[in-house]
Amino acid sequence: MSTNNHLDYLDELEAEAIYILREVAGQFEKPALLFSGGKDSITLVRLAEKAFRPGKFPFPLVHIDTGHNFIETIDYRDRMIERLGEKLIIGHVQDSINEGKVVEQKGKNASRNALQTVTLLDTIAKHQFDACIGGARRDEEKARAKERIFSVRDEFGQWDPKRQRPELWNLYNGKIHKGENVRVFPISNWTELDVWNYIRREKIELPSIYFAHERDCITRNGQLMAASPFLNMDEEDVVERRNVRFRTVGDMTCTAAVESYAYQIDDIINEISESKISERGARMDDKVSEAAMEDRKKGGYF
Amino acid sequence: MDILKFITAGSVDDGKSTLIGRLLYDSEAILADQLEALHASNRKNDDGTIDLAILTDGLKAEREQGITIDVAYKYFNTDKRKFIIADAPGHIQYTRNMVTGASNAGLAIILIDARKGVIEQTIRHSFLVSLLGIPQVVVCINKMDMLDYNEEAYNQIVNNYKALAEKVELNNVKFIPVSALKGDNIVHSSINMPWYKGESLLDYLENVDIKVDNSAAHARLPVQWVIRPQTDELHDYRGYAGRVASGSFRVNDPVTVLPSGFTSSIAKIEQLDADPVEASTGMSVTIHLADDIDISRGDLLVNSAEQPQVAQLIEADLCWMDTRPLDSTHTYLVQHNSKVTRCRISEVLYKVNINTLEKQYDEEFKLNDIGRIVIKTADALAFDPYQKNKANGGAIIIDSRTNVTVGALMLRSAVD
């Protein structure tokens, strides 16, 4: 029976993302999938299974490890790699620090988040990756809203918003010069809610920190941060036991928690549907300035 | 729930950003922290209300210049539909950006300032919408508040536009009188224009029919990747991975591989968790054929019943997108679906002055120029005329010196 209906929106987003992943496989010599342990890159992994099984992934997974991860994320990552039977490459920010390429930030709000860029670029150079697949979405913030699905970076990893290639229909131009690479964003057109609905539909397991749990927290700049050895704390910081969950999974020093009693995925979807704060509102590093993301992207950030 | 992608054509002066801002604001698609930033901004309208245009401003450079340079994508949804807005700039120097945004749109909103009526840029935008084959068009006649919501003025513009629509061959045009600034007929029906009996813009967007051609005859699937696990248990496994560009494939359908012309039939359609009997437009699948034939990335699987044209000399419409003009002596690359081959523009038939629609014959092809050309390709392309089947009729030109996408092609017909 031939129908004239459009695909359901999740089916359409999924099909588009699979298409993009296969374009990466077809167009590049040495692609990689940047895996953060967050829900967006976990979604990418599921999409890669849909794109390439029963074959192997035509790329390794790459994790840029700040060393300040939530332990739950690392556990999850290692179990996932075991299940997939795919290759994982880890770039350690600690190595970049030891090699003197970056200097650890000082002070109360010190974070390794910004240092990741150097480790990422080094990892790309070392393995000569020509394409890096990432889980960024255009709805996350204004600079991303204009970024291409195939986003060319120069040999310094820089994104030049004014020199972006026109991207027409579903024709992605992955041609690059030696030393350049392309960041590819298969879920560009997904919103946060789309990702959650997809995770629910596909019954994808997530790291436990996405769900409500009790945790020692402190309040910094009006945001709840997980108390950890990585956070520079002083006597002004009051540690409190709170019921929280995390909406993004990043470095422990810059990922804020939200007070939550959402223990199940349905609760989370309800919470987001009625949410009063956007996802990136819960990231301290984006709050610094309105144009923070644009500046960091120009510098080679994911 | 399905997805509607639409483009907004108009310029800052027409209130385009305000219109999008109003759609997002009144449909409650804005989150609290973004709302907070909006209220905190210094930019206000003359009457002190919030400037909703801020919601669509993107890059720093653009904020400084107060114009939209690049295509920005915005997302919102209602209970009925998920919407993706391609917000493209309207000035003539950004024609390529509008062409880019229009290439994926299922609907176009053309914005007209009621005080100005149908002007040069309206002609340009309408021509581009037609050229890019956007199936649905809604003309929003904006700033009705500045004309005291006058019905006659509105009707006058509608009549003028209908004449233009005929000239540029636009069908399915819908008209709505609006004030993006005041919110009339954007999300809520206007109380200021009781003479307008139609639906608001959002009502229209939510209910407009998006037609998909799922006929077997138009089935096209560009092969992106060949899955060959080559393990002991999957020794002979050979699956052709791709996304159905148009039409629909079913198990046992006769298929032809282009450009080689080999024929076979569909043995199996695979997805990770299921083996559907049908792969319809837009689905990403893996196809298995009954016969063992040599197929690789760049090949096109089609239903044998109605085949595309296969040619090396093709007449096409071209939009030039690079600051360096077209060089007819240079060998470029053309990318059509998953196929990339070398090409040359062998003849420029004419250019179109997109403000007046007059043909021009004497000048070189520069940035933002549009016209008709003949392209010669090293390998044959298997294509359908763009106006008949967008999904298999669009192609891009890449300059092998810079690797930049320099042209958009709407393929028309093989040249004998």
Short mmCIF file of C-alpha atoms in Angstrom, two decimals, chain B residues 23-259:
data_model
loop_
_atom_site.label_atom_id
_atom_site.label_comp_id
_atom_site.label_asym_id
_atom_site.label_seq_id
_atom_site.Cartn_x
_atom_site.Cartn_y
_atom_site.Cartn_z
CA LEU B 23 5.30 33.41 15.67
CA LEU B 24 7.69 32.07 18.30
CA TYR B 25 6.51 34.43 21.03
CA ASP B 26 2.77 34.03 20.58
CA SER B 27 2.98 30.29 20.11
CA GLU B 28 4.89 30.18 23.42
CA ALA B 29 7.92 28.53 21.87
CA ILE B 30 10.35 30.67 23.84
CA LEU B 31 11.92 29.37 27.03
CA ALA B 32 12.11 31.45 30.16
CA ASP B 33 15.82 32.22 30.15
CA GLN B 34 15.65 33.33 26.53
CA LEU B 35 12.63 35.43 27.41
CA GLU B 36 14.56 36.96 30.27
CA ALA B 37 17.40 37.90 27.90
CA LEU B 38 14.82 39.36 25.54
CA HIS B 39 13.29 41.55 28.23
CA ALA B 40 16.72 42.58 29.48
CA SER B 41 17.83 43.80 26.05
CA ASN B 42 18.09 47.51 25.37
CA ARG B 43 16.46 47.15 22.02
CA LYS B 44 12.84 48.19 22.14
CA ASN B 45 10.22 49.19 19.64
CA ASP B 46 9.20 52.84 19.40
CA ASP B 47 6.19 52.21 21.61
CA GLY B 48 8.36 50.59 24.29
CA THR B 49 7.28 46.99 23.62
CA ILE B 50 9.91 44.26 23.27
CA ASP B 51 11.67 44.03 19.93
CA LEU B 52 10.86 40.46 18.89
CA ALA B 53 13.31 40.64 16.01
CA ILE B 54 16.10 39.99 18.55
CA LEU B 55 14.98 36.36 18.71
CA THR B 56 16.25 35.65 15.23
CA ASP B 57 19.45 37.66 15.31
CA GLY B 58 22.36 35.30 15.25
CA LEU B 59 25.97 36.12 14.83
CA LYS B 60 27.75 39.01 16.46
CA ALA B 61 28.66 40.55 13.12
CA GLU B 62 25.03 40.53 12.17
CA ARG B 63 23.92 42.11 15.39
CA GLU B 64 26.43 44.86 14.85
CA GLN B 65 25.20 45.52 11.35
CA GLY B 66 21.58 44.95 12.26
CA ILE B 67 20.95 42.66 9.29
CA THR B 68 20.52 38.94 8.72
CA ILE B 69 23.41 37.76 6.58
CA ASP B 70 23.24 34.03 6.77
CA VAL B 71 20.48 31.48 6.90
CA ALA B 72 19.46 30.85 10.50
CA TYR B 73 17.36 27.88 11.44
CA LYS B 74 14.68 28.16 14.08
CA TYR B 75 12.63 25.38 15.58
CA PHE B 76 9.26 25.35 17.20
CA ASN B 77 6.32 23.08 17.38
CA THR B 78 2.67 23.07 18.18
CA ASP B 79 0.50 20.07 18.98
CA LYS B 80 -0.03 19.55 15.27
CA ARG B 81 3.35 20.01 13.67
CA LYS B 82 7.06 20.50 14.13
CA PHE B 83 8.30 23.55 12.24
CA ILE B 84 11.75 24.34 10.92
CA ILE B 85 12.15 27.93 9.78
CA ALA B 86 14.96 28.86 7.43
CA ASP B 87 15.35 32.56 8.07
CA ALA B 88 17.17 33.90 5.01
CA PRO B 89 18.19 37.45 4.22
CA GLY B 90 16.23 39.30 1.59
CA HIS B 91 18.64 41.77 0.06
CA ILE B 92 19.87 41.13 -3.43
CA GLN B 93 23.49 40.69 -2.35
CA TYR B 94 22.35 37.67 -0.33
CA THR B 95 20.47 35.94 -3.13
CA ARG B 96 22.64 32.86 -2.72
CA ASN B 97 21.66 32.61 0.93
CA MET B 98 18.01 32.74 0.03
CA VAL B 99 18.52 30.09 -2.64
CA THR B 100 20.23 27.95 0.00
CA GLY B 101 17.39 28.36 2.48
CA ALA B 102 14.79 27.79 -0.21
CA SER B 103 16.33 24.54 -1.44
CA ASN B 104 14.89 22.50 1.42
CA ALA B 105 11.68 24.39 2.03
CA GLY B 106 8.24 22.89 1.60
CA LEU B 107 6.60 26.28 1.92
CA ALA B 108 7.58 29.90 1.47
CA ILE B 109 6.27 32.93 3.29
CA ILE B 110 6.65 35.99 1.09
CA LEU B 111 6.42 39.19 3.05
CA ILE B 112 5.08 42.38 1.54
CA ASP B 113 5.09 45.75 3.29
CA ALA B 114 1.51 46.95 2.80
CA ARG B 115 2.69 50.54 2.45
CA LYS B 116 4.90 49.61 -0.49
CA GLY B 117 2.93 46.85 -2.18
CA VAL B 118 4.52 44.61 -4.82
CA ILE B 119 8.02 45.96 -5.37
CA GLU B 120 11.24 44.87 -7.00
CA GLN B 121 12.27 42.53 -4.20
CA THR B 122 8.81 40.88 -4.23
CA ILE B 123 9.43 40.01 -7.86
CA ARG B 124 12.87 38.68 -7.00
CA HIS B 125 11.70 36.59 -4.07
CA SER B 126 8.77 35.18 -6.02
CA PHE B 127 11.01 34.29 -8.93
CA LEU B 128 13.41 32.46 -6.61
CA VAL B 129 10.59 30.60 -4.86
CA SER B 130 9.38 29.45 -8.26
CA LEU B 131 12.88 28.59 -9.51
CA LEU B 132 13.57 26.48 -6.42
CA GLY B 133 10.23 24.75 -6.84
CA ILE B 134 8.76 25.44 -3.40
CA PRO B 135 5.34 23.80 -3.59
CA GLN B 136 3.34 26.13 -1.30
CA VAL B 137 3.41 29.90 -1.02
CA VAL B 138 1.78 32.17 1.51
CA VAL B 139 1.95 35.91 0.95
CA CYS B 140 1.76 37.88 4.20
CA ILE B 141 0.81 41.48 3.61
CA ASN B 142 2.38 43.05 6.67
CA LYS B 143 2.13 46.34 8.52
CA MET B 144 -1.63 46.48 7.99
CA ASP B 145 -1.78 48.50 11.21
CA MET B 146 -0.02 51.37 9.45
CA LEU B 147 -2.81 51.48 6.88
CA ASP B 148 -5.55 51.38 9.49
CA TYR B 149 -6.26 47.77 8.51
CA ASN B 150 -7.76 48.95 5.23
CA GLU B 151 -9.38 46.20 3.19
CA GLU B 152 -9.18 47.99 -0.13
CA ALA B 153 -5.45 48.51 0.12
CA TYR B 154 -5.07 44.82 0.89
CA ASN B 155 -7.20 43.75 -2.08
CA GLN B 156 -5.21 45.98 -4.37
CA ILE B 157 -1.96 44.28 -3.35
CA VAL B 158 -3.51 40.83 -3.69
CA ASN B 159 -4.57 41.62 -7.25
CA ASN B 160 -1.15 42.98 -8.14
CA TYR B 161 0.49 39.91 -6.69
CA LYS B 162 -1.76 37.52 -8.58
CA ALA B 163 -0.53 39.03 -11.83
CA LEU B 164 3.05 38.49 -10.70
CA ALA B 165 2.34 34.91 -9.59
CA GLU B 166 1.08 34.10 -13.04
CA LYS B 167 4.15 35.59 -14.64
CA VAL B 168 6.60 33.58 -12.51
CA GLU B 169 4.39 30.46 -12.60
CA LEU B 170 3.57 30.21 -8.93
CA ASN B 171 0.51 28.18 -8.02
CA ASN B 172 -1.07 27.48 -4.64
CA VAL B 173 -0.70 31.05 -3.39
CA LYS B 174 -2.46 31.97 -0.16
CA PHE B 175 -2.87 35.57 1.08
CA ILE B 176 -3.08 36.76 4.69
CA PRO B 177 -3.24 40.38 5.94
CA VAL B 178 -1.08 40.69 9.07
CA SER B 179 0.66 42.99 11.48
CA ALA B 180 3.68 41.20 12.90
CA LEU B 181 4.36 44.11 15.23
CA LYS B 182 0.88 44.11 16.75
CA GLY B 183 0.25 40.39 16.37
CA ASP B 184 -2.71 40.52 13.97
CA ASN B 185 -3.38 37.20 12.20
CA ILE B 186 -0.01 35.72 13.09
CA VAL B 187 -1.05 33.27 15.78
CA HIS B 188 -4.34 34.82 16.85
CA SER B 189 -7.04 35.99 14.46
CA SER B 190 -7.18 39.76 14.20
CA ILE B 191 -9.98 41.70 15.78
CA ASN B 192 -8.90 44.69 13.70
CA MET B 193 -9.69 43.08 10.36
CA PRO B 194 -13.15 41.52 10.65
CA TRP B 195 -13.39 41.65 6.86
CA TYR B 196 -10.73 38.93 6.60
CA LYS B 197 -12.46 35.58 7.03
CA GLY B 198 -9.47 33.30 6.51
CA GLU B 199 -7.23 31.62 9.04
CA SER B 200 -4.25 33.12 10.86
CA LEU B 201 -0.75 32.36 9.60
CA LEU B 202 -0.12 29.72 12.26
CA ASP B 203 -3.47 28.04 11.61
CA TYR B 204 -2.56 27.88 7.97
CA LEU B 205 0.94 26.51 8.64
CA GLU B 206 -0.49 23.87 10.95
CA ASN B 207 -3.04 22.61 8.46
CA VAL B 208 -1.54 23.09 5.02
CA ASP B 209 -1.28 19.81 3.15
CA ILE B 210 2.29 18.70 2.43
CA LYS B 211 2.08 16.35 -0.48
CA VAL B 212 4.57 13.55 -0.95
CA ASP B 213 4.90 11.55 -4.14
CA ASN B 214 5.18 7.95 -3.03
CA SER B 215 4.36 6.42 -6.40
CA ALA B 216 6.36 3.34 -7.35
CA ALA B 217 7.21 4.79 -10.76
CA HIS B 218 9.20 7.66 -9.27
CA ALA B 219 11.24 5.50 -6.91
CA ARG B 220 14.83 6.76 -6.70
CA LEU B 221 17.52 5.77 -4.23
CA PRO B 222 21.08 7.06 -4.51
CA VAL B 223 23.50 4.47 -3.13
CA GLN B 224 25.56 6.10 -0.38
CA TRP B 225 27.43 3.18 1.07
CA VAL B 226 27.76 -0.56 0.54
CA ILE B 227 27.51 -2.61 3.72
CA ARG B 228 29.75 -5.67 3.48
CA PRO B 229 30.59 -7.11 6.93
CA GLN B 230 32.75 -9.89 5.37
CA THR B 231 32.54 -11.96 8.52
CA ASP B 232 32.23 -15.73 8.53
CA GLU B 233 28.51 -15.76 9.20
CA LEU B 234 27.76 -12.80 6.89
CA HIS B 235 30.10 -13.86 4.16
CA ASP B 236 27.86 -13.02 1.21
CA TYR B 237 26.07 -10.09 2.78
CA ARG B 238 25.91 -7.09 0.46
CA GLY B 239 23.48 -4.31 1.33
CA TYR B 240 23.06 -1.03 -0.51
CA ALA B 241 22.54 1.75 1.99
CA GLY B 242 20.74 4.93 1.05
CA ARG B 243 17.76 7.18 1.56
CA VAL B 244 14.75 7.05 -0.72
CA ALA B 245 14.86 10.39 -2.55
CA SER B 246 11.43 10.06 -4.13
CA GLY B 247 8.70 7.55 -4.78
CA SER B 248 8.53 4.22 -3.08
CA PHE B 249 10.21 0.81 -3.38
CA ARG B 250 8.61 -2.50 -2.50
CA VAL B 251 10.03 -5.97 -2.23
CA ASN B 252 10.01 -7.68 -5.69
CA ASP B 253 9.89 -4.35 -7.56
CA PRO B 254 11.95 -4.39 -10.76
CA VAL B 255 14.88 -1.98 -10.45
CA THR B 256 17.49 -0.56 -12.77
CA VAL B 257 20.93 0.59 -11.67
CA LEU B 258 22.05 3.83 -13.30
CA PRO B 259 24.10 4.84 -15.11
#
